[in-house]
Amino acid sequence: MNVNNTQHKKRGLALAVAGVMLSPWAQAADVNISGFLSVGGGFVDDENSIAYGGYDDEDLTFDKNLLGLQVSGQVNEKISATVQMIARSNDDYDLTAEWAYLTWQATDNSKVRVGRLRTPFYMFSDYLDVGYTYAWISAPQELYYLPFNNVNGIDYYLTSALGSFDTSFQVYFGSFNDDFVLTGISATAESKNQMGVAATIGRDWWTLRAAYHQTDLTIEFSDFQLSETVSFNQFLGQLQASPFADTVSKVLVDEDRTTFAEVGLNIDTGRFVAAAEYVEFDVEDSFLSKNIRHYIMGGVRAGDFLFHVTSAKSDDELATPEAGIPASAETAPLIGTLQAIAATRGEFRDTMSYGVRWDVSSGVALKLQYDDVDDNKGEQKVFSVALQSVF
Amino acid sequence: MMKNFLRSLAALAIISWSGLALAEVAVIVHPSASVDSLTADEISRLFMGKSKSFPNGSPAIPLNQDDGSATRDVFNQEICNKSPSQYKAYWSKLVFTGKGTPPKDSGDDAAVKALVAGNPKMIGYVDASVVDDSVKVIHKLP
């Protein structure tokens, strides 16, 4: 039911924007169409170990393809409409409107956008689907894993020159309702009162970025098995009936205050490129761990080739829903179960990635990447390839 | 000194590499435009979408030559410090976020000169050999 609703909302919004652009008073104006494409695949060296980057098969699979189309039209001198539609192979090429918004150019240096926008969590969030704009095949997944990419709301974006520095400032307010899969468990998420700020300062070849977001998050998990005999919902029922009923709220994600903080640095001198990012994502009073993730990347260009190496790390802090329950022989199984639930949500991983990007011609890049993954659940080596383009 | 030296070396490398030893590029505006010269940095800010007006505050409309033009490649490398691929990546970031629109591809030397000659807000770049009285040169490179 929820799935259908979300789909209808997405299509409705896309149709509305398309309608605006096709209306008679827009026909005379400029309509810009641009697009991007990524075709790629990969394989792992041990299919009995962990999956990484969407790959878990020793045979080469080409299932990471996407095609994006963006149409923007000038409604009048100050107002434009934009819709970005993306079809992904791992979504059966269902066309969805990832973005659809109206822009009001308030001044030369500031604009207000209303509609479905990309949430500016990370340094590469804005153009995450446009692989052509960065060195990797896809951004390090230790950080770039949040399923909540977009938000319905309003934002304000301002650029300005401070002396010889270029700065930008973005602030937004909104909410979302989304279905996703969290390590094999399907869930529905809803955010309320979501707001955030992202700011950059830079000059010539470097840019510093910082962002902070917060929301009241609710996640409803489908019932899943904790053990062969007990499901998640059964366990919660038992907990509710126990003297420790107030612990239920420390497990569930129910309008819990959620925060996301990020700092990043991006460098491109033409010859050398480098990037580093650090994030913390915390859903208070829930069984989800506090995610602490970072990476550092360095690379060098030689002619049409860019060679790069990246070290990424996940070092989460497990939740402690058992806190406050007195330890005794009777409570030991309960404490054990709560700790086991929390332990499933932590990621402890070191990944080294080596890659090369070849600019075949203007607008087309061929990329190869090798990831050496060392996870607390296993090891993995991943080989992947992609052809990425903008047009 | 060192910077100029390196810049010249880079220019030499680019020019010899693309076989454009004779290409001298002129940045042009309308003869009546209230601007007589701009630095490379000021031109770069206009063409990279970082500012939308001339230093004196009057609005500016930058014009690109079409993708693949040798004049365009020299201009982007020298003024914007970007190869054709890097230039494309830079603008893709802004286009696909709705945060900016690149200067319009407006044809070759002759087409850009004709457009600039007809509009006091426009700024373009052409091979220096096509410059005449219909436009005013405000910067020359290399």
Coordinates of C-alpha atoms in Angstrom, one line a residue:
Chain A
M1 CA 0.0 0.0 0.0
N2 CA 2.8 2.3 1.0
V3 CA 4.8 1.4 -2.0
N4 CA 2.0 2.3 -4.3
N5 CA 1.4 5.6 -2.6
T6 CA 5.0 6.6 -2.8
Q7 CA 5.1 5.6 -6.5
H8 CA 2.0 7.7 -7.2
K9 CA 3.4 10.7 -5.4
K10 CA 6.6 10.5 -7.4
R11 CA 4.8 10.1 -10.7
G12 CA 2.3 12.8 -9.8
L13 CA 5.1 15.3 -9.1
A14 CA 6.9 14.4 -12.2
L15 CA 3.8 14.8 -14.3
A16 CA 3.1 18.2 -12.7
V17 CA 6.5 19.4 -13.6
A18 CA 6.3 18.0 -17.1
G19 CA 2.9 19.7 -17.4
V20 CA 4.4 23.0 -16.4
M21 CA 7.1 22.6 -19.1
L22 CA 4.7 21.6 -21.8
S23 CA 2.2 24.4 -21.1
P24 CA 1.9 27.0 -23.9
W25 CA 3.7 29.8 -22.1
A26 CA 6.7 27.7 -21.6
Q27 CA 7.0 26.4 -25.1
A28 CA 8.6 29.5 -26.5
A29 CA 11.2 29.5 -23.8
D30 CA 14.4 27.5 -23.4
V31 CA 14.1 23.9 -22.6
N32 CA 17.3 22.1 -21.8
I33 CA 17.7 18.3 -21.9
S34 CA 20.8 16.7 -20.6
G35 CA 21.6 13.2 -19.5
F36 CA 24.1 10.7 -18.0
L37 CA 24.7 7.1 -18.3
S38 CA 26.7 4.4 -16.4
V39 CA 27.1 0.9 -17.7
G40 CA 29.1 -1.4 -15.5
G41 CA 29.6 -4.7 -13.7
G42 CA 32.0 -6.6 -11.5
F43 CA 32.7 -9.8 -9.6
V44 CA 34.0 -11.0 -6.3
D45 CA 36.8 -13.5 -5.7
D46 CA 35.0 -15.5 -3.0
E47 CA 31.2 -15.8 -3.2
N48 CA 31.1 -17.6 0.2
S49 CA 32.4 -14.4 1.9
I50 CA 30.6 -11.1 2.3
A51 CA 28.9 -9.1 -0.5
Y52 CA 30.4 -5.7 -1.3
G53 CA 29.2 -2.9 -3.5
G54 CA 26.3 -5.0 -4.6
Y55 CA 28.5 -7.8 -5.9
D56 CA 28.4 -11.3 -4.5
D57 CA 29.0 -13.5 -7.6
E58 CA 32.2 -14.9 -8.9
D59 CA 30.9 -14.5 -12.5
L60 CA 31.0 -11.1 -14.0
T61 CA 27.6 -9.5 -13.7
F62 CA 26.5 -6.3 -15.4
D63 CA 23.8 -5.1 -13.1
K64 CA 24.9 -1.7 -12.1
N65 CA 23.5 0.3 -15.0
L66 CA 21.7 3.5 -14.9
L67 CA 20.4 6.1 -17.3
G68 CA 19.5 9.6 -16.2
L69 CA 17.6 12.3 -18.1
Q70 CA 17.2 15.9 -16.9
V71 CA 14.8 18.3 -18.4
S72 CA 14.7 21.9 -17.3
G73 CA 12.6 24.7 -18.7
Q74 CA 12.4 28.4 -18.1
V75 CA 8.9 29.3 -17.0
N76 CA 9.7 33.0 -16.9
E77 CA 12.7 35.1 -16.3
K78 CA 12.9 34.2 -12.6
I79 CA 11.3 30.7 -12.4
S80 CA 12.4 27.4 -13.9
A81 CA 11.3 23.8 -13.6
T82 CA 13.6 20.8 -13.4
V83 CA 12.9 17.1 -13.4
Q84 CA 15.5 14.4 -13.2
M85 CA 14.4 10.9 -14.2
I86 CA 16.5 7.9 -13.5
A87 CA 16.1 4.3 -14.7
R88 CA 18.3 1.7 -12.8
S89 CA 18.9 -1.8 -13.8
N90 CA 18.7 -3.1 -10.2
D91 CA 15.2 -1.5 -10.2
D92 CA 14.0 -3.2 -13.4
Y93 CA 14.6 0.1 -15.2
D94 CA 11.5 1.6 -13.6
L95 CA 11.7 5.3 -14.4
T96 CA 11.5 7.3 -11.2
A97 CA 11.6 11.1 -10.7
E98 CA 14.6 11.4 -8.3
W99 CA 14.2 15.2 -8.4
A100 CA 11.4 17.5 -9.5
Y101 CA 11.4 21.0 -8.4
L102 CA 10.7 24.6 -9.2
T103 CA 13.5 27.1 -8.9
W104 CA 13.0 30.8 -8.2
Q105 CA 16.2 32.7 -8.9
A106 CA 15.8 35.3 -6.1
T107 CA 19.0 37.2 -7.0
D108 CA 22.1 36.6 -9.2
N109 CA 23.7 34.6 -6.4
S110 CA 20.7 33.0 -4.6
K111 CA 17.9 30.7 -5.4
V112 CA 14.9 29.1 -3.7
R113 CA 13.8 25.6 -4.8
V114 CA 10.6 23.8 -3.9
G115 CA 9.8 20.2 -4.7
R116 CA 11.7 16.9 -4.5
L117 CA 15.4 17.7 -3.9
R118 CA 18.6 15.8 -3.3
T119 CA 19.5 15.8 0.4
P120 CA 23.0 17.4 0.6
F121 CA 24.4 14.9 3.0
Y122 CA 27.8 14.3 1.5
M123 CA 30.4 16.1 -0.7
F124 CA 29.3 14.1 -3.8
S125 CA 25.6 13.8 -2.9
D126 CA 24.5 16.3 -5.5
Y127 CA 26.0 14.4 -8.4
L128 CA 26.3 10.9 -6.9
D129 CA 24.5 9.3 -9.8
V130 CA 26.7 11.1 -12.3
G131 CA 29.8 8.9 -12.1
Y132 CA 31.5 10.9 -14.8
T133 CA 32.1 13.8 -12.5
Y134 CA 34.4 11.9 -10.1
A135 CA 37.3 9.4 -10.1
W136 CA 35.7 6.2 -8.6
I137 CA 33.1 4.0 -10.3
S138 CA 30.9 4.8 -7.3
A139 CA 31.7 6.8 -4.2
P140 CA 33.1 4.8 -1.2
Q141 CA 30.3 2.8 0.2
E142 CA 31.4 3.0 3.8
L143 CA 30.0 6.5 3.7
Y144 CA 27.7 6.6 0.7
Y145 CA 25.2 4.0 1.9
L146 CA 22.3 6.0 3.3
P147 CA 19.1 5.0 1.5
F148 CA 17.4 8.4 2.2
N149 CA 18.8 10.3 -0.8
N150 CA 16.0 12.8 -1.4
V151 CA 13.7 15.1 0.5
N152 CA 10.4 16.8 -0.3
G153 CA 10.6 20.4 0.8
I154 CA 12.2 23.7 0.2
D155 CA 15.8 24.9 0.1
Y156 CA 17.7 28.1 -0.2
Y157 CA 21.1 28.2 -2.0
L158 CA 23.5 31.1 -1.9
T159 CA 26.9 31.5 -3.4
S160 CA 29.2 34.4 -2.7
A161 CA 32.8 35.6 -2.9
L162 CA 34.5 36.4 0.4
G163 CA 37.6 38.2 -0.6
S164 CA 39.4 35.8 -2.9
F165 CA 37.4 32.8 -1.5
D166 CA 34.3 31.2 -3.1
T167 CA 31.7 30.2 -0.6
S168 CA 28.3 28.5 -0.8
F169 CA 25.6 28.0 1.7
Q170 CA 22.5 25.7 1.5
V171 CA 19.7 25.3 4.0
Y172 CA 16.6 23.1 3.6
F173 CA 13.5 22.0 5.4
G174 CA 11.4 19.0 4.5
S175 CA 10.4 15.4 5.0
F176 CA 10.3 12.0 3.2
N177 CA 8.6 8.7 3.2
D178 CA 10.5 5.8 1.7
D179 CA 10.8 2.0 1.4
F180 CA 14.3 0.5 1.6
V181 CA 16.2 -2.6 2.5
L182 CA 18.6 -2.5 5.4
T183 CA 21.0 -5.5 5.3
G184 CA 18.4 -7.9 4.0
I185 CA 15.5 -6.5 6.2
S186 CA 12.9 -4.5 4.4
A187 CA 11.6 -1.4 6.1
T188 CA 9.6 1.8 5.7
A189 CA 11.1 5.0 6.9
E190 CA 9.5 8.3 7.6
S191 CA 11.2 11.6 8.5
K192 CA 9.5 14.6 10.0
N193 CA 10.9 18.1 10.6
Q194 CA 14.0 17.3 8.6
M195 CA 16.4 20.2 8.3
G196 CA 20.0 20.7 7.4
V197 CA 22.7 23.1 6.4
A198 CA 25.7 22.6 4.1
A199 CA 28.4 25.1 3.5
T200 CA 31.6 25.2 1.4
I201 CA 34.6 27.5 1.2
G202 CA 37.2 27.1 -1.5
R203 CA 39.7 28.7 -3.7
D204 CA 41.2 27.6 -7.1
W205 CA 42.1 24.0 -6.4
W206 CA 40.6 23.2 -2.9
T207 CA 37.2 23.1 -1.3
L208 CA 36.3 22.6 2.3
R209 CA 32.8 21.4 3.2
A210 CA 30.8 20.9 6.3
A211 CA 27.2 19.7 6.8
Y212 CA 24.7 19.1 9.6
H213 CA 21.3 17.5 9.4
Q214 CA 18.6 16.5 11.9
T215 CA 15.2 14.9 11.8
D216 CA 12.7 12.9 13.8
L217 CA 13.0 9.4 12.2
T218 CA 10.6 6.5 12.3
I219 CA 11.5 3.2 10.7
E220 CA 9.1 0.3 10.6
F221 CA 10.9 -3.0 10.1
S222 CA 9.1 -6.0 8.6
D223 CA 9.1 -8.8 11.1
F224 CA 12.3 -10.8 10.9
Q225 CA 13.7 -13.8 12.7
L226 CA 16.0 -13.3 15.6
S227 CA 16.5 -17.0 16.0
E228 CA 14.8 -20.1 14.6
T229 CA 12.0 -19.8 17.2
V230 CA 11.7 -16.1 17.9
S231 CA 10.9 -13.3 15.6
F232 CA 11.7 -9.7 16.2
N233 CA 8.0 -8.8 16.8
Q234 CA 7.5 -11.7 19.2
F235 CA 10.6 -10.6 21.2
L236 CA 9.3 -7.1 21.4
G237 CA 5.9 -8.5 22.6
Q238 CA 7.7 -10.4 25.4
L239 CA 9.7 -7.3 26.3
Q240 CA 6.6 -5.2 26.5
A241 CA 5.1 -7.7 28.9
S242 CA 8.2 -7.8 31.1
P243 CA 9.2 -5.4 33.9
F244 CA 11.5 -3.7 31.4
A245 CA 8.8 -2.5 29.0
D246 CA 10.4 0.9 28.8
T247 CA 13.3 -0.8 27.0
V248 CA 11.0 -1.3 23.9
S249 CA 11.4 2.4 23.1
K250 CA 15.2 2.0 23.2
V251 CA 15.0 -0.6 20.5
L252 CA 12.4 0.8 18.2
V253 CA 13.1 3.7 15.8
D254 CA 10.0 5.7 16.7
E255 CA 10.2 9.5 16.0
D256 CA 13.8 9.3 17.4
R257 CA 16.0 12.4 17.1
T258 CA 18.5 11.6 14.3
T259 CA 21.6 13.6 13.4
F260 CA 24.1 13.5 10.6
A261 CA 27.3 15.5 10.6
E262 CA 29.9 15.7 7.9
V263 CA 33.2 17.4 7.1
G264 CA 35.1 17.0 3.8
L265 CA 38.0 18.3 1.8
N266 CA 38.3 18.1 -2.0
I267 CA 41.4 19.0 -4.0
D268 CA 42.1 19.1 -7.7
T269 CA 45.1 20.9 -9.0
G270 CA 44.8 19.5 -12.5
R271 CA 47.8 17.2 -11.9
F272 CA 46.8 15.9 -8.4
V273 CA 43.4 15.1 -6.9
A274 CA 42.6 14.2 -3.3
A275 CA 39.4 13.9 -1.2
A276 CA 38.7 13.1 2.4
E277 CA 35.4 12.9 4.3
Y278 CA 34.3 12.1 7.9
V279 CA 30.7 11.4 8.9
E280 CA 28.7 10.5 12.0
F281 CA 25.1 9.3 11.7
D282 CA 23.3 8.7 14.9
V283 CA 19.7 7.6 15.6
E284 CA 19.3 8.2 19.3
D285 CA 17.4 5.7 21.5
S286 CA 17.3 2.9 19.0
F287 CA 19.0 -0.4 18.3
L288 CA 20.9 1.2 15.4
S289 CA 24.6 1.8 16.0
K290 CA 26.1 5.3 15.7
N291 CA 27.8 5.2 12.3
I292 CA 31.4 6.6 12.3
R293 CA 32.9 6.5 8.8
H294 CA 35.7 8.1 6.9
Y295 CA 37.9 7.8 3.8
I296 CA 40.9 9.5 2.3
M297 CA 41.6 9.4 -1.5
G298 CA 44.6 10.6 -3.5
G299 CA 45.3 10.4 -7.2
V300 CA 47.4 11.7 -10.0
R301 CA 46.6 12.5 -13.7
A302 CA 48.8 11.5 -16.5
G303 CA 47.5 12.6 -19.9
D304 CA 44.0 11.1 -20.2
F305 CA 44.5 8.7 -17.3
L306 CA 43.8 9.3 -13.6
F307 CA 45.2 6.8 -11.1
H308 CA 43.8 6.8 -7.6
V309 CA 43.9 5.0 -4.3
T310 CA 41.4 5.2 -1.4
S311 CA 41.4 4.0 2.2
A312 CA 37.9 3.8 3.7
K313 CA 36.9 2.8 7.2
S314 CA 33.7 2.0 9.1
D315 CA 34.2 2.1 12.9
D316 CA 30.6 2.1 14.4
E317 CA 29.7 2.5 18.0
L318 CA 27.1 -0.2 19.0
A319 CA 23.8 0.9 20.7
T320 CA 23.3 -0.2 24.3
P321 CA 19.5 -0.9 24.6
E322 CA 20.3 -3.1 27.6
A323 CA 21.6 -0.2 29.6
G324 CA 19.6 0.2 32.9
I325 CA 18.6 -3.4 33.2
P326 CA 20.1 -4.8 36.4
A327 CA 22.4 -7.8 35.7
S328 CA 21.2 -11.1 37.2
A329 CA 20.8 -14.7 36.3
E330 CA 17.1 -13.9 35.3
T331 CA 17.9 -11.0 33.1
A332 CA 21.0 -12.5 31.4
P333 CA 19.2 -14.0 28.4
L334 CA 17.3 -10.7 27.9
I335 CA 20.5 -8.6 28.1
G336 CA 22.2 -11.2 25.8
T337 CA 19.4 -10.9 23.2
L338 CA 19.4 -7.1 23.3
Q339 CA 23.2 -7.0 22.8
A340 CA 23.0 -9.5 20.0
I341 CA 20.4 -7.3 18.2
A342 CA 22.6 -4.2 18.6
A343 CA 25.6 -6.2 17.4
T344 CA 23.9 -6.9 14.0
R345 CA 23.8 -3.2 13.3
G346 CA 27.5 -2.3 13.6
E347 CA 29.9 -2.2 10.7
F348 CA 33.6 -2.7 11.2
R349 CA 35.4 -2.6 7.9
D350 CA 38.7 -1.5 6.3
T351 CA 38.7 -1.2 2.5
M352 CA 41.5 -0.3 0.2
S353 CA 40.5 0.6 -3.3
Y354 CA 42.7 1.1 -6.4
G355 CA 41.3 2.5 -9.6
V356 CA 42.1 4.0 -12.9
R357 CA 39.9 6.4 -15.0
W358 CA 40.6 6.8 -18.7
D359 CA 39.0 9.8 -20.4
V360 CA 38.3 8.1 -23.8
S361 CA 37.0 11.3 -25.2
S362 CA 35.2 14.4 -23.9
G363 CA 32.1 13.2 -22.1
V364 CA 33.1 9.5 -21.9
A365 CA 35.2 7.8 -19.3
L366 CA 36.1 4.2 -18.8
K367 CA 36.9 3.1 -15.2
L368 CA 38.4 0.1 -13.6
Q369 CA 38.5 -0.5 -9.8
Y370 CA 39.8 -3.1 -7.4
D371 CA 38.6 -3.2 -3.8
D372 CA 40.3 -5.1 -1.1
V373 CA 37.8 -5.5 1.7
D374 CA 38.5 -6.5 5.3
D375 CA 35.2 -6.8 7.3
N376 CA 34.6 -8.3 10.7
K377 CA 32.2 -10.7 8.9
G378 CA 34.7 -11.7 6.2
E379 CA 37.2 -10.7 3.5
Q380 CA 36.5 -9.9 -0.1
K381 CA 38.2 -8.8 -3.2
V382 CA 36.0 -7.0 -5.8
F383 CA 36.8 -6.2 -9.4
S384 CA 34.6 -3.8 -11.3
V385 CA 34.4 -1.9 -14.5
A386 CA 32.2 0.9 -15.8
L387 CA 31.7 3.1 -18.8
Q388 CA 30.3 6.5 -17.7
S389 CA 29.1 9.4 -19.9
V390 CA 27.4 12.7 -19.8
F391 CA 25.6 14.3 -22.7
Chain B
M1 CA 58.2 34.6 -11.8
M2 CA 58.2 30.9 -11.2
K3 CA 54.4 30.9 -11.7
N4 CA 54.7 32.7 -15.0
F5 CA 57.4 30.3 -16.0
L6 CA 55.3 27.3 -15.2
R7 CA 52.3 28.8 -16.9
S8 CA 54.3 29.4 -20.0
L9 CA 55.6 25.9 -20.0
A10 CA 52.1 24.6 -19.7
A11 CA 51.0 26.8 -22.5
L12 CA 53.8 25.6 -24.6
A13 CA 53.0 22.0 -23.8
I14 CA 49.3 22.6 -24.7
I15 CA 50.1 24.4 -27.9
S16 CA 52.7 22.0 -29.2
W17 CA 50.5 19.1 -28.1
S18 CA 47.4 20.3 -30.0
G19 CA 49.4 21.6 -32.9
L20 CA 48.1 25.2 -32.5
A21 CA 51.4 27.0 -32.5
L22 CA 49.8 30.0 -34.3
A23 CA 46.6 30.2 -32.3
E24 CA 46.3 33.4 -30.4
V25 CA 43.0 33.8 -28.6
A26 CA 41.3 37.2 -28.1
V27 CA 38.6 37.8 -25.5
I28 CA 36.1 40.2 -27.0
V29 CA 33.1 42.4 -26.0
H30 CA 30.9 44.9 -27.8
P31 CA 32.8 48.1 -28.7
S32 CA 30.4 50.1 -26.5
A33 CA 30.8 47.9 -23.5
S34 CA 32.0 49.9 -20.4
V35 CA 34.9 47.5 -19.8
D36 CA 38.3 47.9 -21.5
S37 CA 40.3 45.1 -19.9
L38 CA 39.8 42.1 -17.7
T39 CA 42.3 39.8 -15.9
A40 CA 42.4 36.1 -16.7
D41 CA 40.9 35.5 -13.2
E42 CA 38.0 37.8 -13.8
I43 CA 37.3 36.1 -17.2
S44 CA 37.5 32.7 -15.6
R45 CA 35.0 33.6 -13.0
L46 CA 32.5 34.7 -15.7
F47 CA 33.0 31.5 -17.7
M48 CA 32.9 29.2 -14.7
G49 CA 29.6 30.6 -13.5
K50 CA 31.1 32.1 -10.4
S51 CA 30.0 35.7 -11.2
K52 CA 27.3 37.0 -13.5
S53 CA 28.5 40.5 -14.1
F54 CA 31.5 42.5 -15.1
P55 CA 33.6 44.0 -12.3
N56 CA 31.8 47.3 -12.8
G57 CA 28.4 45.6 -12.0
S58 CA 26.9 45.5 -15.5
P59 CA 25.5 42.1 -16.4
A60 CA 27.6 39.8 -18.6
I61 CA 26.5 36.9 -20.8
P62 CA 29.5 34.6 -21.6
L63 CA 29.5 32.7 -24.9
N64 CA 31.3 29.4 -25.6
Q65 CA 32.4 28.1 -28.9
D66 CA 31.1 24.7 -29.9
D67 CA 32.5 21.6 -28.3
G68 CA 35.5 20.4 -30.3
S69 CA 36.6 23.9 -31.4
A70 CA 40.4 24.3 -31.1
T71 CA 39.9 27.9 -29.8
R72 CA 37.6 26.6 -27.1
D73 CA 40.2 24.0 -25.9
V74 CA 43.0 26.7 -25.7
F75 CA 40.7 29.1 -23.9
N76 CA 39.5 26.5 -21.4
Q77 CA 42.9 25.2 -20.7
E78 CA 44.5 28.7 -20.3
I79 CA 41.7 30.6 -18.6
C80 CA 39.8 28.0 -16.8
N81 CA 42.7 25.6 -16.2
K82 CA 40.7 22.6 -17.4
S83 CA 41.1 20.0 -20.1
P84 CA 38.0 19.3 -22.2
S85 CA 37.1 16.3 -20.0
Q86 CA 37.7 18.2 -16.7
Y87 CA 35.7 21.1 -18.1
K88 CA 32.8 18.7 -18.9
A89 CA 33.0 17.2 -15.4
Y90 CA 33.0 20.6 -13.8
W91 CA 29.8 21.7 -15.6
S92 CA 28.1 18.3 -15.2
K93 CA 28.3 18.8 -11.4
L94 CA 26.5 22.1 -11.6
V95 CA 24.0 21.2 -14.4
F96 CA 22.8 18.0 -12.7
T97 CA 22.2 19.7 -9.4
G98 CA 20.3 22.6 -10.9
K99 CA 23.0 24.9 -9.5
G100 CA 24.3 26.3 -12.7
T101 CA 24.1 26.5 -16.5
P102 CA 27.3 26.6 -18.7
P103 CA 27.9 29.4 -21.2
K104 CA 25.9 28.6 -24.3
D105 CA 27.7 26.8 -27.2
S106 CA 27.4 29.5 -29.9
G107 CA 29.3 28.3 -32.9
D108 CA 32.7 29.1 -34.3
D109 CA 34.9 32.2 -34.4
A110 CA 32.7 34.0 -36.9
A111 CA 29.4 33.2 -35.1
V112 CA 30.7 34.3 -31.7
K113 CA 32.1 37.5 -33.2
A114 CA 28.8 38.3 -34.9
L115 CA 26.9 37.7 -31.6
V116 CA 29.2 39.8 -29.5
A117 CA 29.1 42.6 -32.1
G118 CA 25.4 42.7 -31.7
N119 CA 25.0 42.7 -27.9
P120 CA 26.7 44.9 -25.4
K121 CA 26.2 42.3 -22.6
M122 CA 28.0 39.5 -24.3
I123 CA 31.6 38.4 -23.9
G124 CA 33.2 35.7 -26.0
Y125 CA 36.6 34.5 -27.3
V126 CA 37.8 34.1 -30.9
D127 CA 41.0 33.4 -32.7
A128 CA 42.8 36.7 -32.8
S129 CA 43.0 36.6 -36.6
V130 CA 39.3 37.2 -37.0
V131 CA 39.1 40.3 -34.8
D132 CA 38.0 43.6 -36.5
D133 CA 36.3 46.9 -35.6
S134 CA 33.0 45.3 -34.8
V135 CA 34.3 44.1 -31.4
K136 CA 36.7 45.2 -28.7
V137 CA 39.5 43.1 -27.4
I138 CA 39.8 43.1 -23.6
H139 CA 42.3 40.3 -23.1
K140 CA 44.8 38.3 -25.2
L141 CA 46.2 34.9 -24.6
P142 CA 48.6 33.2 -24.3

